[in-house]
Coordinates of C-alpha atoms and ligand atoms in Angstrom, one line a residue:
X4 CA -36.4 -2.1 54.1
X5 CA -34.5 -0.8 57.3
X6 CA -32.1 1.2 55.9
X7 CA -30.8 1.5 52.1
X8 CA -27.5 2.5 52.8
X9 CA -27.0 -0.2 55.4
X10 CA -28.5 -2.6 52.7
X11 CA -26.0 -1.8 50.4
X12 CA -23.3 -1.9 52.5
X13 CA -24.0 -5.5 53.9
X14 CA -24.5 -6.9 50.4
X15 CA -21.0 -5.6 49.3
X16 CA -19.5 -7.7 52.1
X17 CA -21.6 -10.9 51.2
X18 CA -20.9 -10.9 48.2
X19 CA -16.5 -10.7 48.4
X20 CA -17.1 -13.7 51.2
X21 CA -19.4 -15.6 48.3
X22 CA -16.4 -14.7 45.5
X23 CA -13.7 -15.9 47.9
X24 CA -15.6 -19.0 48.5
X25 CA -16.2 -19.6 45.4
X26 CA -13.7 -22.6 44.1
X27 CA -15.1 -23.9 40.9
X28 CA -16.0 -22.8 37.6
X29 CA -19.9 -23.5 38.6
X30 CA -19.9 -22.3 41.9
X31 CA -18.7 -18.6 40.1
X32 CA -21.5 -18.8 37.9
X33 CA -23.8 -19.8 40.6
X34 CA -22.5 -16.7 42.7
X35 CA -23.1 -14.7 39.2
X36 CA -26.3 -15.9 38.9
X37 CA -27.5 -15.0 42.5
X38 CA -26.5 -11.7 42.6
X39 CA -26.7 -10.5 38.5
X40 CA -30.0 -12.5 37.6
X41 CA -32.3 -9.8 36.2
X42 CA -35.1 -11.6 38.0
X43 CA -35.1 -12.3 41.6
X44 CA -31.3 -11.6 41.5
X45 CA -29.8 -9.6 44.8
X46 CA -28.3 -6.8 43.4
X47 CA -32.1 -5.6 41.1
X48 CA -33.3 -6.8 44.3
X49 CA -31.9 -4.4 45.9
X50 CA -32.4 -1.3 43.1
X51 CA -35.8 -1.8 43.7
X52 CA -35.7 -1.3 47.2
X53 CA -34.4 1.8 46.8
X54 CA -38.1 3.2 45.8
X55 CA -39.0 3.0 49.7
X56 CA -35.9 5.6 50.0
X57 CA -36.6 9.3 51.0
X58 CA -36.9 11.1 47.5
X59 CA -34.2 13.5 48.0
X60 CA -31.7 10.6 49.1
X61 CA -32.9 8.3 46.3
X62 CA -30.1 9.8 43.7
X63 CA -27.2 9.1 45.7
X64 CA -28.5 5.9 46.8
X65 CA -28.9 4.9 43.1
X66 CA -25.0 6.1 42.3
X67 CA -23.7 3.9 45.2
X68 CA -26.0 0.8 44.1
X69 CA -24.8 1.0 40.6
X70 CA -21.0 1.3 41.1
X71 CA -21.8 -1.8 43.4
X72 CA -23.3 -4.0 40.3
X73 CA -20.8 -2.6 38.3
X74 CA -18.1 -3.5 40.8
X75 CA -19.6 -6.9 41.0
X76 CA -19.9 -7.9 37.4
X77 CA -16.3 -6.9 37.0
X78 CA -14.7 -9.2 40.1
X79 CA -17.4 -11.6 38.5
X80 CA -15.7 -11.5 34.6
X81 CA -12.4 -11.3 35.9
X82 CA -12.8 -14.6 38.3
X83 CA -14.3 -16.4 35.2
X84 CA -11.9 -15.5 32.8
X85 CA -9.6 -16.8 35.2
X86 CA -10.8 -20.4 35.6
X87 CA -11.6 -20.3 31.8
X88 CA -7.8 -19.8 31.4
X89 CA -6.8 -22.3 33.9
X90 CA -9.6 -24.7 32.7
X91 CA -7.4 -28.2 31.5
X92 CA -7.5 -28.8 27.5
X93 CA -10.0 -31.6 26.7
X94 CA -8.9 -34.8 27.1
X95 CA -5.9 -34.8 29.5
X96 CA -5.8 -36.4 32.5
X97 CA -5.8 -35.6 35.9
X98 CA -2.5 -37.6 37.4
X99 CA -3.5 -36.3 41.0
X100 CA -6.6 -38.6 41.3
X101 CA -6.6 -41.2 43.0
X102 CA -6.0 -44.6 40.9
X103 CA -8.8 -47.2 40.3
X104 CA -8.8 -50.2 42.6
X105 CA -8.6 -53.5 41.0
X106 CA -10.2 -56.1 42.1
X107 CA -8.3 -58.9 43.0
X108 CA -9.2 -62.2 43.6
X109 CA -6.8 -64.7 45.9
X110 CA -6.8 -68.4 46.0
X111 CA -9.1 -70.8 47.3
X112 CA -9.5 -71.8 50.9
X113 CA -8.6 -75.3 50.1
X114 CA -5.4 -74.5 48.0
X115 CA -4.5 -71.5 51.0
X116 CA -5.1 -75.0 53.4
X117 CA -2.8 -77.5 51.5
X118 CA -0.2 -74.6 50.9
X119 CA -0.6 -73.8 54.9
X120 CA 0.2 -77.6 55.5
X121 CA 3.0 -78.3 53.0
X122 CA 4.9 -75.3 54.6
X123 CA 4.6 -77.2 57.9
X124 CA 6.1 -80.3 56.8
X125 CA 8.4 -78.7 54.5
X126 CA 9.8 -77.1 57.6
X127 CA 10.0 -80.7 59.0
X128 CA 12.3 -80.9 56.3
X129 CA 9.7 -83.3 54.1
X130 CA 9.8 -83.7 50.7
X131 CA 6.1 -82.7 48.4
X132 CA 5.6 -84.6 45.4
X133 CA 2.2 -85.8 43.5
X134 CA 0.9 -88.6 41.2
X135 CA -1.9 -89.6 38.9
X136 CA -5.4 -89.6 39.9
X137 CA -6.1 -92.0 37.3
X138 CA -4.5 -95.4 39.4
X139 CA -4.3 -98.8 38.7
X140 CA -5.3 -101.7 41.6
X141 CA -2.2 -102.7 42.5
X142 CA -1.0 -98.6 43.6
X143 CA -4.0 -98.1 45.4
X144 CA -4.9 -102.0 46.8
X145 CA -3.1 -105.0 46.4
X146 CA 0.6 -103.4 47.7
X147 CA -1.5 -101.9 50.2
X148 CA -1.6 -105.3 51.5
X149 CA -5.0 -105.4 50.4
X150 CA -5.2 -108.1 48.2
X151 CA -8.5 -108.7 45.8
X152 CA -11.5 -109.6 47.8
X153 CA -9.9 -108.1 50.9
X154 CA -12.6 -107.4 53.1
X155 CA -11.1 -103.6 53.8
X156 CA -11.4 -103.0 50.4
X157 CA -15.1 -101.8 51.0
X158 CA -14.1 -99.0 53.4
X159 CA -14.1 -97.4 50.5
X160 CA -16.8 -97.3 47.5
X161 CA -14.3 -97.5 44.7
X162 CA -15.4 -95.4 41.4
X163 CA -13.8 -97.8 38.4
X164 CA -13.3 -96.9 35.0
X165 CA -15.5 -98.4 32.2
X166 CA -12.0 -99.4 30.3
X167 CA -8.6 -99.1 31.2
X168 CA -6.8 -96.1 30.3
X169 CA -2.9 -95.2 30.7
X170 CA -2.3 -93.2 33.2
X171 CA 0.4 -90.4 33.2
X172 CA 2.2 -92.9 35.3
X173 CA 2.6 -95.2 32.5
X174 CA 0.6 -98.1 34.3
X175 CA -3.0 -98.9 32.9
X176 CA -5.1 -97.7 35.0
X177 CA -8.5 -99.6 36.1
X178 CA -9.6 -96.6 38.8
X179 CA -10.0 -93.2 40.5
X180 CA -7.8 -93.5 43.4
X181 CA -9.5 -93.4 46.5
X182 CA -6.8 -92.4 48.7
X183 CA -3.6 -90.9 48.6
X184 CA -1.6 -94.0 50.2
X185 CA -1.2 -95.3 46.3
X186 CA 1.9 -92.6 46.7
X187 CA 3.8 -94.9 49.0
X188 CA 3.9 -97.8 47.0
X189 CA 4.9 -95.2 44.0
X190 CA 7.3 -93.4 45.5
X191 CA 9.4 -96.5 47.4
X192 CA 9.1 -98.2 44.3
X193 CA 11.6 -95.9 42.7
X194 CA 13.6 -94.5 45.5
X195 CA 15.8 -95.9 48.6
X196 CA 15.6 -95.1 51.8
X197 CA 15.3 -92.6 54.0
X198 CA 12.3 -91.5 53.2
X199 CA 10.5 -88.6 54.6
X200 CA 7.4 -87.0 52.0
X201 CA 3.9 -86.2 52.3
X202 CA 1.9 -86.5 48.7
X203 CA -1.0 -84.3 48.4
X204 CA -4.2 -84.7 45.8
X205 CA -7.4 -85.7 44.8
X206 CA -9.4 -88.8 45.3
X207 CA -12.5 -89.9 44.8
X208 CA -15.4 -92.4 46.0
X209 CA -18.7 -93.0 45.5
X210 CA -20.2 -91.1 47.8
X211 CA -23.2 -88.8 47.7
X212 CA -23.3 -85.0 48.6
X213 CA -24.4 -84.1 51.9
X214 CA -22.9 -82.4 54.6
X215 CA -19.7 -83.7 55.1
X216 CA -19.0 -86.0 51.9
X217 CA -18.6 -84.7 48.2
X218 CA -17.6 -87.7 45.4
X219 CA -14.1 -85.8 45.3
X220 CA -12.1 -84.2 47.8
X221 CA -8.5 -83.9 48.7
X222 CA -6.3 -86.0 51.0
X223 CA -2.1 -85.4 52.1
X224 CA -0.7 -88.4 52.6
X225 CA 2.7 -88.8 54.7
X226 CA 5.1 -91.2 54.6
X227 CA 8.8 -91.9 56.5
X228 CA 10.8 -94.7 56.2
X229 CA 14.8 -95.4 57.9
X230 CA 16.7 -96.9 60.4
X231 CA 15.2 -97.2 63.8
X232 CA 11.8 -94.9 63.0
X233 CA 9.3 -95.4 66.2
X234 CA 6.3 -95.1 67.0
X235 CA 7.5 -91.9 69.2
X236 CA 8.7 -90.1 65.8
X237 CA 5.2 -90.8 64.9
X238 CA 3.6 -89.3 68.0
X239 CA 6.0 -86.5 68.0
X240 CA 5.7 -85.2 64.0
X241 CA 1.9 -85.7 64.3
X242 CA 1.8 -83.7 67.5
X243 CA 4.0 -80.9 66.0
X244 CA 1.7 -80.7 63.7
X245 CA -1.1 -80.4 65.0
X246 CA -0.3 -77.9 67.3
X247 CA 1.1 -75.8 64.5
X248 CA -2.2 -75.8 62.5
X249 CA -4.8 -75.8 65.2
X250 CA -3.1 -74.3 67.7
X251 CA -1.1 -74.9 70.7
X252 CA -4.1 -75.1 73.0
X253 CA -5.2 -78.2 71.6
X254 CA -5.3 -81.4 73.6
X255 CA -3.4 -84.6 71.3
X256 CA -4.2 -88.1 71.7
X257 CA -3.5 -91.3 69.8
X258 CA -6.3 -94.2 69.7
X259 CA -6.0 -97.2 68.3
X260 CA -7.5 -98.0 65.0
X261 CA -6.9 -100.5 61.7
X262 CA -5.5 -99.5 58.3
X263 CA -4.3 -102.9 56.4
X264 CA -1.4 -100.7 55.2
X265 CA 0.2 -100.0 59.1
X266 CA 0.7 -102.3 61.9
X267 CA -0.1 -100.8 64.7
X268 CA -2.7 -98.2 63.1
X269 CA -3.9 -95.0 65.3
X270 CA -6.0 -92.0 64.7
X271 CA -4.8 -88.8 65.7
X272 CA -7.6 -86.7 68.0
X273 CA -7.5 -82.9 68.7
X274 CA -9.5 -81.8 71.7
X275 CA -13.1 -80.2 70.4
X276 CA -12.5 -76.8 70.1
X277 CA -16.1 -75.9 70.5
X278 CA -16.4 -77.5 74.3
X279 CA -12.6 -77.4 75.0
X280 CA -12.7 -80.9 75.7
X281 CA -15.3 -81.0 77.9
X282 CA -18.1 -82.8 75.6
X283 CA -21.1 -80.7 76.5
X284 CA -21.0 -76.8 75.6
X285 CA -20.8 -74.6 79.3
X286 CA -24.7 -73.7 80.4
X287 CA -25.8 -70.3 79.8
X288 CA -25.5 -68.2 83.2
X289 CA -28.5 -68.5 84.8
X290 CA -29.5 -71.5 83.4
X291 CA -27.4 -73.9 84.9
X292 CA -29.9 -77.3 86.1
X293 CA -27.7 -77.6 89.2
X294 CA -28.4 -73.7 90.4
X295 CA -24.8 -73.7 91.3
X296 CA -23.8 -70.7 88.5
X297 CA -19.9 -71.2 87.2
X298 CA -19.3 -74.3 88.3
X299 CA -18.0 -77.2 86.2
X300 CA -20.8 -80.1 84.7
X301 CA -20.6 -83.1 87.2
X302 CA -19.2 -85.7 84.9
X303 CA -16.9 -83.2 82.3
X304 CA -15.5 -85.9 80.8
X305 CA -18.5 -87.7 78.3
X306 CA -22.1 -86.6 77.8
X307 CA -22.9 -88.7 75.1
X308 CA -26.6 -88.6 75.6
X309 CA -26.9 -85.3 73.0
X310 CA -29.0 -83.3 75.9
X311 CA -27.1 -80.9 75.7
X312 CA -24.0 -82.7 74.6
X313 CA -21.8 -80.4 72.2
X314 CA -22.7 -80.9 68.6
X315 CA -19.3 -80.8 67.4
X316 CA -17.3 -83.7 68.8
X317 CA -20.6 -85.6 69.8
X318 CA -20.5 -85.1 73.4
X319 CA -16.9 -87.4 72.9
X320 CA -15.0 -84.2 73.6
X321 CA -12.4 -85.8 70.9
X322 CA -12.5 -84.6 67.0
X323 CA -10.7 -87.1 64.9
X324 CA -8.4 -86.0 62.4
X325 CA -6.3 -88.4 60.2
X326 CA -5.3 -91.9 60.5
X327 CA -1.9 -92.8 60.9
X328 CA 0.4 -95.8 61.6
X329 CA 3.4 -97.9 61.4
X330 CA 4.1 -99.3 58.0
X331 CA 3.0 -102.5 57.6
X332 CA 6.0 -105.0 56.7
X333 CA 4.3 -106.5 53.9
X334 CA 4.2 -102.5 52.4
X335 CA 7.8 -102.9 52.6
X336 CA 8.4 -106.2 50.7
X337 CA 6.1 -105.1 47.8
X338 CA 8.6 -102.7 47.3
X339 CA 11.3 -104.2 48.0
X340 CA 12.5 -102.9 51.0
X341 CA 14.2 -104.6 54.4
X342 CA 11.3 -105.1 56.6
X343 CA 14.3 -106.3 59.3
X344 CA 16.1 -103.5 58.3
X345 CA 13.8 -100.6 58.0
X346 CA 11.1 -99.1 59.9
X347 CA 8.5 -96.1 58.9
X348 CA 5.4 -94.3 59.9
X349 CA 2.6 -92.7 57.4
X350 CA -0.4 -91.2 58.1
X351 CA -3.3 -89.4 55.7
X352 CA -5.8 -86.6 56.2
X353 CA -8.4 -85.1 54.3
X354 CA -8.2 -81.7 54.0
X355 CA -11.8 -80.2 53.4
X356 CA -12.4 -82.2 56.9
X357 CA -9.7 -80.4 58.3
X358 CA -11.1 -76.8 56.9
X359 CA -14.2 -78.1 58.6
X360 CA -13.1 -78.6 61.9
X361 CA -10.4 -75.6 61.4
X362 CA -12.9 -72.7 60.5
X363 CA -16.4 -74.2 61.8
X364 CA -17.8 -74.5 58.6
X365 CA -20.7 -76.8 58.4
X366 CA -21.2 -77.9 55.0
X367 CA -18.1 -79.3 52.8
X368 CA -20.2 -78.4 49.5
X369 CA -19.5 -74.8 50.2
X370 CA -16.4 -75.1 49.1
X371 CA -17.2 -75.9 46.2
X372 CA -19.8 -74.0 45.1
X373 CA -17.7 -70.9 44.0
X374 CA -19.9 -68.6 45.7
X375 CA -18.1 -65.4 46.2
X376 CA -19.1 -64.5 49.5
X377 CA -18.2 -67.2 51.0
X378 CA -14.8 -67.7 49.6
X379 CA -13.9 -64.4 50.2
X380 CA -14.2 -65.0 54.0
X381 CA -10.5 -67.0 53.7
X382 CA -7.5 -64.2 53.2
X383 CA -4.4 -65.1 53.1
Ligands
DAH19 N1 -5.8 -94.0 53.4 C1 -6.6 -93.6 54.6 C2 -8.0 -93.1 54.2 O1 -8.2 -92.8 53.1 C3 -5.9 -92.6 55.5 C4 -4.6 -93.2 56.0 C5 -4.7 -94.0 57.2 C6 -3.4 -93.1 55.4 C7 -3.6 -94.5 57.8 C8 -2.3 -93.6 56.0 C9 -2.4 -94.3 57.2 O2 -1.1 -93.5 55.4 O3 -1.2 -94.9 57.7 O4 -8.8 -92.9 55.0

């Protein structure tokens, strides 16, 4: 030991910095502990040093280190009495913390898709209604202008019922409906025109799971009806709405097609958002066949043959999204309407397709397979 005096000094200073920064109850006792332990504590530490002293300074020495420990033991006591006192009764609660965060779910990517859509077309000022799942032949066929052994029939694997049940409609229903268009017939059926509605819901077929079918999914069907209704009103809604869901980037086209229920019947096409457009994904730099880095493929428009032909539109460069048409007149005199008189366009889309294309997701059965970390990818 250097010098005793000195000792005591410095250990007088560590120990008010230790007190002051000493905020809880345990770090004062730990403080207490490292300074007043009997054994290996600093201040007997420190009285034994004092043996090395010069004998005739050894008294004085002692006095000074003694008034220290005593000093010490009482900031000590009084500290501790003071976060005794200031200690909170058992059992109360601190209001200060912070609270616990619940965890809360939000709704499924499919119902967060439908809702996205209605609000689109109830902005076009359509109307939303539903109807039963459980559907009789005539709803979902035969008005259709599909009568029985109509070879269009078989587009779609129809799942029957064993015996007919009634349906909340009232009918007696011999089916699950495989499409939405069922919807038209009910609607027109009970209301004149003008007409202007899309009718979301399930339907089902007998399809097997893979990658892009699942025995159930979920369709909107659309539907206006009035005076002088064109094929341009057609073009124009279906545009709108594409653009408003997928984007204003996105090429639309129209291509002809057939639907029994619409005369003349179109698909509606968005340009491939994977390739934009071009049908075959852009080479890697430095790996472009032609050597000439940055410049556009030689024929941009088709690359059918899959080398290198983008996976997601099939080298087409189109991705289809919902059929669509002018209603058929034989829709309208089923129902009773003026074919003469009346015109209308309808289209229908399914909706997990459209969550497909819309957030790249390559297997429809993960929507329905509940698994949390993938539906939590879809916020609001
Ligand atoms: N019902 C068709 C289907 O399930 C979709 C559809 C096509 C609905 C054309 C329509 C339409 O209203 O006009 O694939």
């Amino acid at each position: 030991m250097a010098d005793p005096g000195q000792a005591l000094t410095s250990l007088r200073q560590q120990f008010e910095q230790e007190l002051t920064g000493a905020r809880t109850e345990s770090d004062l006792r730990g403080v207490r502990d490292r300074y007043l332990a009997r054994k290996g504590g600093l201040v007997s530490g420190l009285l034994k040093s004092l043996g090395s002293a010069p004998i005739e300074e050894r008294p004085r020495l002692g006095q000074l280190a003694n008034t220290l420990k005593a000093e010490i033991e009482a900031a000590l006591t009084a500290r501790l009495e003071a976060a005794a006192q200031a200690r909170p009764p058992k059992g109360t609660v601190d209001v200060t913390l912070p609270g616990r965060q619940p965890v809360i779910g939000h709704r499924h990517p499919l119902s967060l898709l439908r809702e996205r859509i209605e609000g689109i077309f109830t902005r076009f000022g359509f109307l939303v209604i539903e109807g039963p799942e459980l559907e009789d032949d005539y709803h979902n066929f035969e008005a259709l202008n599909m009568p029985p052994e109509h070879p269009a029939r078989d587009m779609q694997d129809t799942l029957y019922l064993s015996s007919p049940v009634r349906s909340l409609a009232g009918t007696a229903a011999t089916l699950l409906r495989t499409h939405t268009s069922g919807m038209q017939i009910r609607y027109m059926e009970r209301n004149s025109p003008p007409v202007r509605l899309i009718a979301p819901g399930r339907v089902y077929r007998r399809d097997q799971f893979d990658l892009t079918h699942t025995p159930m999914f979920t369709q909107v069907e659309g539907l206006v009806v009035g005076e002088g209704v064109s094929l341009a009103d057609l073009k124009g809604i279906l545009t709108a709405f594409a653009r408003e869901l997928f984007g204003d980037a996105r090429q639309v086209r129209l291509r002809p097609s057939f639907f029994p229920y619409t005369e003349p019947s179109a698909e509606l096409d968005i340009s491939c958002a994977a390739c934009g457009g071009r049908g075959r994904l852009a080479p890697k730099p430095g790996m472009n066949p032609s050597g000439a880095a940055g410049l556009a493929a030689p024929n941009p428009g088709m690359d059918p043959s899959g080398a290198g032909g983008c996976p997601m539109c099939k080298g087409t460069g189109w991705i289809e999204v919902l059929g669509s048409g002018m209603v058929h007149p034989a829709v309208f005199e089923a129902v009773g309407y003026d074919p003469e008189r009346f015109t209308g366009f309808a289209f229908g889309m399914g909706i997990e397709r459209i969550a497909l294309l819309k957030w790249g997701v390559e297997d429809i059965r993960l929507f329905y397979e509940n698994d949390l970390r993938f539906l939590e990818q879809f916020r609001p």
